[in-house]
Tab-separated table of C-alpha atoms and ligand atoms in Angstrom:
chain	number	residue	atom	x	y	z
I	1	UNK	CA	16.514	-22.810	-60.876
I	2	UNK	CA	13.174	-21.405	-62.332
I	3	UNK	CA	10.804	-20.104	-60.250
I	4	UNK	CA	7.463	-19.719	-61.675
I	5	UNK	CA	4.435	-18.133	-59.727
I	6	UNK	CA	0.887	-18.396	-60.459
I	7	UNK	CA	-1.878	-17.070	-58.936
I	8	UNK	CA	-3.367	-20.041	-57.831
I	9	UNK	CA	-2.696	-23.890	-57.013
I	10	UNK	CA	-4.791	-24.484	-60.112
I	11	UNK	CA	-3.145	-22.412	-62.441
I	12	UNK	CA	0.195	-23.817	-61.025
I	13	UNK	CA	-0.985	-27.571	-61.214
I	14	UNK	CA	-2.102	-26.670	-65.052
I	15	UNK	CA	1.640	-25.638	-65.642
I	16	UNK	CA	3.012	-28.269	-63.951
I	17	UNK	CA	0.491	-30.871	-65.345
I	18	UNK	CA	1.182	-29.607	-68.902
I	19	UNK	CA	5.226	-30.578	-68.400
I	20	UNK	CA	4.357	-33.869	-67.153
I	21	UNK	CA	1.920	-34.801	-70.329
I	22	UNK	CA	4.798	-33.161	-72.802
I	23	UNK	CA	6.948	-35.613	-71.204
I	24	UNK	CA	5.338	-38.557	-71.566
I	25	UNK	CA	3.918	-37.794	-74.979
I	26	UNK	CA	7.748	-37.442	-76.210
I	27	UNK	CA	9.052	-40.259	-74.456
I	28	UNK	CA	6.200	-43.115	-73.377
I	29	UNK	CA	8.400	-44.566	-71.412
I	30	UNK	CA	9.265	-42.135	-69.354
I	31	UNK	CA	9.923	-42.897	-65.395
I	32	UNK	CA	8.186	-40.313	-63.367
I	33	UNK	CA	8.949	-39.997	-59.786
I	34	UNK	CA	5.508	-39.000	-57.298
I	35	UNK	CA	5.378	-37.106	-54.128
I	36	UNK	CA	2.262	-37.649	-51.626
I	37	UNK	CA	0.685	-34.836	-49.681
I	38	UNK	CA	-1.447	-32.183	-49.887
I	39	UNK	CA	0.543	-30.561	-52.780
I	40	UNK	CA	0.417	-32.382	-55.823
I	41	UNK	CA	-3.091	-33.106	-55.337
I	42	UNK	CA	-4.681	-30.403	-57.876
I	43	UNK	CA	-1.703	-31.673	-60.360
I	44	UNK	CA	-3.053	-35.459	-59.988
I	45	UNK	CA	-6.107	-34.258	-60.432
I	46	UNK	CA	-4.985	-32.509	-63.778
I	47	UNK	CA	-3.204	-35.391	-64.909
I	48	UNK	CA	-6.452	-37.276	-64.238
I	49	UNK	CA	-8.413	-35.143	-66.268
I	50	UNK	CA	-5.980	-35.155	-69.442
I	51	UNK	CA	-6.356	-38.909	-69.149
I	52	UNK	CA	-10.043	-39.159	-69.146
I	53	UNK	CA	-10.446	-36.180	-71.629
I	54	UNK	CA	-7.397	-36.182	-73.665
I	55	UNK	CA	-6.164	-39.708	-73.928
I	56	UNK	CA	-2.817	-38.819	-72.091
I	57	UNK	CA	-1.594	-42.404	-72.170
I	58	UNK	CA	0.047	-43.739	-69.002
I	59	UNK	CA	0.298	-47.700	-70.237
I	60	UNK	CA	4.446	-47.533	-71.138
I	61	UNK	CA	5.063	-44.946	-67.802
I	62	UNK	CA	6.819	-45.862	-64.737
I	63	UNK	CA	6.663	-44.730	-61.518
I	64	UNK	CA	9.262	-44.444	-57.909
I	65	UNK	CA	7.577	-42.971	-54.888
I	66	UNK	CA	9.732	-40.860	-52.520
I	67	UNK	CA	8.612	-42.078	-49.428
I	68	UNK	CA	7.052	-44.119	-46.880
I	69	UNK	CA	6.026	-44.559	-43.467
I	70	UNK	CA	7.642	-47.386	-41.657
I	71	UNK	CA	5.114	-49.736	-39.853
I	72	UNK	CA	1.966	-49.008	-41.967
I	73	UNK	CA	1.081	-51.686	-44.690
I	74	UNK	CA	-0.136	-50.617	-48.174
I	75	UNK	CA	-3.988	-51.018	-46.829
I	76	UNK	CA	-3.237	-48.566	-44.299
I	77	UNK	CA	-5.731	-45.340	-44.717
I	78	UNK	CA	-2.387	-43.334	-44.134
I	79	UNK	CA	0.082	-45.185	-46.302
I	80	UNK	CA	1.329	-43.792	-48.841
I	81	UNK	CA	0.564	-46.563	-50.945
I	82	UNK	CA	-3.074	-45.676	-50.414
I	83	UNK	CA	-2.579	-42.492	-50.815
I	84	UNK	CA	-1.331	-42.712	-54.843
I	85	UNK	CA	-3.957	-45.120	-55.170
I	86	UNK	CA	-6.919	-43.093	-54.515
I	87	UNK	CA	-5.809	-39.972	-56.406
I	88	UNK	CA	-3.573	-41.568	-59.181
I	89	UNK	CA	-3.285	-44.667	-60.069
I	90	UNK	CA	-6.643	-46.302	-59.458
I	91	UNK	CA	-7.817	-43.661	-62.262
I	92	UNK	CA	-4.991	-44.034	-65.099
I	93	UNK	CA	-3.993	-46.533	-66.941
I	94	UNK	CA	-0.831	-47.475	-65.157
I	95	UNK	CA	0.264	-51.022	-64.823
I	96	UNK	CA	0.693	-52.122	-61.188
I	97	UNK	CA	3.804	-53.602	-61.785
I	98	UNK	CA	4.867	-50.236	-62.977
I	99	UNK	CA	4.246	-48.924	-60.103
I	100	UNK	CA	7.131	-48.633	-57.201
I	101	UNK	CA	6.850	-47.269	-53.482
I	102	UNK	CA	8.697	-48.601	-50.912
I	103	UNK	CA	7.618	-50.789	-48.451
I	104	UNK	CA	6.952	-49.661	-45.056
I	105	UNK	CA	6.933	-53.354	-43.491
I	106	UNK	CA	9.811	-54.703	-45.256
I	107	UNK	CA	11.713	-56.914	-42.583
I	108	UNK	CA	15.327	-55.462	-43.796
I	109	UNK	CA	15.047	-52.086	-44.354
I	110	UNK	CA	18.652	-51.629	-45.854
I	111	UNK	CA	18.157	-54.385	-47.964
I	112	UNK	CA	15.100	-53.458	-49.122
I	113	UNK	CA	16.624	-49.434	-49.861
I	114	UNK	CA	19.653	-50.975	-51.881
I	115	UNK	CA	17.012	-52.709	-54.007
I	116	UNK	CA	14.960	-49.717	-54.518
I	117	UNK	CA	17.816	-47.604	-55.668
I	118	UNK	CA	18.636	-50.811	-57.879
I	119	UNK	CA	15.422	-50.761	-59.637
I	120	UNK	CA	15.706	-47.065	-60.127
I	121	UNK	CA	18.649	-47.476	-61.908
I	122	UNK	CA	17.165	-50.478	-64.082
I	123	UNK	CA	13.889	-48.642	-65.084
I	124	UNK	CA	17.133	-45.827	-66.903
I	125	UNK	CA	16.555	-42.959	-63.931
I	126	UNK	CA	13.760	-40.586	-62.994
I	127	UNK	CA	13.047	-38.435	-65.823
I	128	UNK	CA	11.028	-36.393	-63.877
I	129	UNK	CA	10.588	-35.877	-60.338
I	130	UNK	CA	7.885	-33.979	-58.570
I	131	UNK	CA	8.354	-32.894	-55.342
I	132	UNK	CA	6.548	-31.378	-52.602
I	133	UNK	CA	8.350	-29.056	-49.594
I	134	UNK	CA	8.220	-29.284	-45.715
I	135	UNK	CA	7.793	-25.959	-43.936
I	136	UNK	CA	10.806	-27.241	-42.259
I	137	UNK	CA	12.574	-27.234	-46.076
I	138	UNK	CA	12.959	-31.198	-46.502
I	139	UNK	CA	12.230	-32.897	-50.144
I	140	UNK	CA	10.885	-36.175	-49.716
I	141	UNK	CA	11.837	-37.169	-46.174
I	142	UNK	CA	15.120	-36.027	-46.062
I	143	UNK	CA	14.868	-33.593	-43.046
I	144	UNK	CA	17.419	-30.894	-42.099
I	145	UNK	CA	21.004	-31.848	-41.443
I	146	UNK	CA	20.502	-34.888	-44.455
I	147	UNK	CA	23.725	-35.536	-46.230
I	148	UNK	CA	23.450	-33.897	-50.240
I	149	UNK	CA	24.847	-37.305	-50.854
I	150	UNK	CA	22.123	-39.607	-49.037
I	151	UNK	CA	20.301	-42.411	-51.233
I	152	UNK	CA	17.465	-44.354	-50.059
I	153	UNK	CA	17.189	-44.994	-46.231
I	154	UNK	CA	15.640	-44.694	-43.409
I	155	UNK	CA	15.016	-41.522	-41.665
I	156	UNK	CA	13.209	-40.163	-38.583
I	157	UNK	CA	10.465	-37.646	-38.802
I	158	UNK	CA	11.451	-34.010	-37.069
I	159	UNK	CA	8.885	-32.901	-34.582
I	160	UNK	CA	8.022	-30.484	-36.940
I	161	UNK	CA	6.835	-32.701	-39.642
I	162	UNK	CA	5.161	-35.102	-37.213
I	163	UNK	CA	3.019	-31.634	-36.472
I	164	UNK	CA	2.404	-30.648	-40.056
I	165	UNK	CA	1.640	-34.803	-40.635
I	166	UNK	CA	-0.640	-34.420	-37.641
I	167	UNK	CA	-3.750	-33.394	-39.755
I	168	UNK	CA	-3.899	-36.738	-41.341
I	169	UNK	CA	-3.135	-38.954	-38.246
I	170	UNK	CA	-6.983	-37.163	-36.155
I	171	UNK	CA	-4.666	-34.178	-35.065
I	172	UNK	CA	-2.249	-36.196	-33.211
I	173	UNK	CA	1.352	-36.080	-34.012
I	174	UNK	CA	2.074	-39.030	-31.840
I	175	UNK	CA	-0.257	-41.022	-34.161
I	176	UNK	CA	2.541	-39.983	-36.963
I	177	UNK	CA	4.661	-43.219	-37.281
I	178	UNK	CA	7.712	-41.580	-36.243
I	179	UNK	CA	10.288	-43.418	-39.467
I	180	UNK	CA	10.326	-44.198	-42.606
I	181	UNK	CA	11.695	-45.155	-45.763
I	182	UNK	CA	12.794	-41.947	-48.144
I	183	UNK	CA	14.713	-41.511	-51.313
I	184	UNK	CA	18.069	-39.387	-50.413
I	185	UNK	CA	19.216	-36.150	-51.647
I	186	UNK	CA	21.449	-38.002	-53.895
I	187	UNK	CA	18.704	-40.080	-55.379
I	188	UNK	CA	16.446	-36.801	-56.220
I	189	UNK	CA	19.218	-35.138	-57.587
I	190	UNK	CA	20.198	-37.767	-59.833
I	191	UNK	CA	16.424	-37.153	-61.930
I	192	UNK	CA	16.737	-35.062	-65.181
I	193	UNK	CA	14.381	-32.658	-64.235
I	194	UNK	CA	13.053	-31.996	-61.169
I	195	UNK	CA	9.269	-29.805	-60.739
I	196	UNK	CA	9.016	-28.581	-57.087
I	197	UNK	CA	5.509	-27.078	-55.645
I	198	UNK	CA	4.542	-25.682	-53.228
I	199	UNK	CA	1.201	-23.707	-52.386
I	200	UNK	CA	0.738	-20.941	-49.146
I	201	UNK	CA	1.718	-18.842	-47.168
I	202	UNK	CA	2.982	-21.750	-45.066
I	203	UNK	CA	5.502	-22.580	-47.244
I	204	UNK	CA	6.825	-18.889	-48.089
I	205	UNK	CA	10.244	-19.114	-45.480
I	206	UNK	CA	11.006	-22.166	-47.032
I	207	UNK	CA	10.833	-21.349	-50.454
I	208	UNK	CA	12.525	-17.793	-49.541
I	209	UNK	CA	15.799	-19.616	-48.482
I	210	UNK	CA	15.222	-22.812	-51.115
I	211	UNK	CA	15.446	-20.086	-53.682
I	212	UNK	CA	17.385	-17.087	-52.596
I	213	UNK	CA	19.517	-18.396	-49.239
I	214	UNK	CA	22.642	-20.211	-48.946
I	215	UNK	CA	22.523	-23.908	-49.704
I	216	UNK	CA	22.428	-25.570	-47.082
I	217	UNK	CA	21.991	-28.859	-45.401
I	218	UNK	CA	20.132	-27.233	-42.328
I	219	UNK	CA	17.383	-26.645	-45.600
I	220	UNK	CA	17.645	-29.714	-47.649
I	221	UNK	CA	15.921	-28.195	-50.266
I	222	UNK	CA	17.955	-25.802	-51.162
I	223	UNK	CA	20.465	-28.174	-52.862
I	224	UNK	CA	18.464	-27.390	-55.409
I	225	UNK	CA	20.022	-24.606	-56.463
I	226	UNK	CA	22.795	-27.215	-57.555
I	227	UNK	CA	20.321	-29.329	-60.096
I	228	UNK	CA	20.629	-28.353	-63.766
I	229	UNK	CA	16.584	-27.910	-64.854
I	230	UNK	CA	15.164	-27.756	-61.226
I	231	UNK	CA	11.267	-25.841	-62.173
I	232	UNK	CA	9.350	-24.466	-58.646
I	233	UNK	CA	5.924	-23.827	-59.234
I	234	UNK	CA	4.210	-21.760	-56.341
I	235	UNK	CA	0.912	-20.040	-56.083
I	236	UNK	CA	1.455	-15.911	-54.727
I	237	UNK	CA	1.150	-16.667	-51.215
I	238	UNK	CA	3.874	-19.406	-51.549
I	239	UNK	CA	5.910	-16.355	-52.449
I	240	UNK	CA	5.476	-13.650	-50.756
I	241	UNK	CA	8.683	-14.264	-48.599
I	242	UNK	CA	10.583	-14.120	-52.068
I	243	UNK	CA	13.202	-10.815	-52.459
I	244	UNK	CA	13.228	-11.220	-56.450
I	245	UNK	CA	9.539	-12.465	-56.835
I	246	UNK	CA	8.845	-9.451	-60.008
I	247	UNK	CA	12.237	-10.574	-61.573
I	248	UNK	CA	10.673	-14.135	-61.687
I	249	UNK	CA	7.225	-13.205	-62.898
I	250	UNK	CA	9.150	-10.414	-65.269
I	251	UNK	CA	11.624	-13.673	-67.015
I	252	UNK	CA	8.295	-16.109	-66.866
I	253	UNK	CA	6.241	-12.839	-68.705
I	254	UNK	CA	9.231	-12.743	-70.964
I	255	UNK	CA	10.008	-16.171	-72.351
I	256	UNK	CA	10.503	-16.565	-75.733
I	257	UNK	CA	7.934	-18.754	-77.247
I	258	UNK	CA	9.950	-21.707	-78.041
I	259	UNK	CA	11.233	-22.064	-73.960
I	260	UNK	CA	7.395	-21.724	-73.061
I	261	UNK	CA	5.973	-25.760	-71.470
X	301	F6R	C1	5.741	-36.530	-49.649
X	301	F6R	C2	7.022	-35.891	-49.338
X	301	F6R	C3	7.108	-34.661	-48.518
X	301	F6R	C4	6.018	-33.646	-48.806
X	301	F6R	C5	6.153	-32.447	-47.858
X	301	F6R	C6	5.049	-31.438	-48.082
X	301	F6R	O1	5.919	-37.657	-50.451
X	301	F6R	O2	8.004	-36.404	-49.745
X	301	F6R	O3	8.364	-34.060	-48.730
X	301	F6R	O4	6.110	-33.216	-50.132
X	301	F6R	O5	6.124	-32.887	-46.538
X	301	F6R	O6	3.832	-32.010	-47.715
X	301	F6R	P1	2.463	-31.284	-48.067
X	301	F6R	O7	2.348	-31.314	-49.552
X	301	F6R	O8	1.388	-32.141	-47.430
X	301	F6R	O9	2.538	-29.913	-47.517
């Protein structure tokens, strides 16, 4: 695991935004796998820019989602599907059909998951997957207790996430739909490379025991520790709870030039 800390989101979305664009420059047909939140929204916006500015060509790329709620529609302000709309795909030049999140009114849900994972496995694997954290340690939706081995499912919300979820749902967690549709453990592991932010001092215990604690299914995140090429990129506050936070900035400070993004 490589934990690199920048000063700020920005600087952090740069980094990260960089590795994405290498990617796809070497391999157009690279299969990227998104996250939705507050998190990888300075990183979208990068990759935006490199678009618009640079050319970065997104026409071969394809894309998996992580998650969904169950019960809102792809019109929904809140879905997710709106969501990677508005601050991705509506401003690259992605094909549609390229495009995959799952679908929170599918009438068979396990049906529907088996497919998913099917056309995961089509498209060759996730080359890269970005993912965001949950103060309560989950990657996508796969809340504490989550089997390492889980693949796409259902899944129910902890309280705690329905409060963090609250701010987009007018402050009121019952407003959060309380399922939905996430890729498993298993799934996220399988990717070749996996980039993990995560941005304040909100998310400091969380990275703390991602990083440095036991792995653990009570913090889903910290399988991590298991994935071959697993990159976190955190801004200083998203480290503060860190015990070897200088040895990381020390090995970043110190990387030859040929291992440098
Ligand atoms: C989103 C997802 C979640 C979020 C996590 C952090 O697709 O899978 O795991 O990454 O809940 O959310 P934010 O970034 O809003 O703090």
């Amino acid at each position: 695991m490589e934990v690199i800390i920048h000063d700020t989101p920005q600087d952090a979305a740069s980094t990260g935004a960089r590795m994405v664009a290498r990617l796809v420059r070497e391999k157009p047909h690279a299969v990227l796998g998104l996250a939705t939140g507050g998190t990888p929204l300075p990183l979208y916006r990068e990759l935006v820019r490199l678009h618009r500015e640079e050319g970065l060509d997104f026409s071969r790329v394809t894309t998996f989602n992580l998650d969904e709620y169950l019960g809102l529609g792809p019109g929904h302000p809140q879905s997710y599907h709106h969501f990677m709309r508005e601050h991705l795909f509506d401003h690259l030049n992605i094909p549609a059909e390229n495009t995959h999140i799952p679908d929170g009114m599918t009438p068979d849900v396990p049906a529907f998951c088996r497919d998913y994972e099917r056309r995961i496995a089509e498209a060759g694997g996730i080359d890269l997957q970005i993912l965001g954290i949950g103060s309560d340690g989950h990657i996508g939706f796969n809340e504490p207790g989550s089997s390492f081995a889980s693949r796409t499912r259902i899944k129910t919300l902890a309280r705690e996430t329905l409060h963090d979820n609250a701010r987009f749902f007018n402050d009121d967690p019952a407003k959060v739909p309380h399922h939905c549709i996430t890729m498993g453990i298993g799934t996220i592991m399988d990717a070749r490379c996996v980039l993990l932010l995560a941005f304040g001092s909100g998310k400091a215990e969380a990275i703390a025991g991602m990083v440095e604690g036991p792995v653990t299914a009570s913090l889903p995140a910290s399988i991590l520790q298991h994935h071959p090429t697993a990159k976190v990129l955190i801004d200083s506050p998203a480290a503060t709870a860190l015990h070897r936070a200088d040895y990381y900035r020390w090995v970043y400070e110190n990387k030859p030039a040929w291992q440098r993004e």
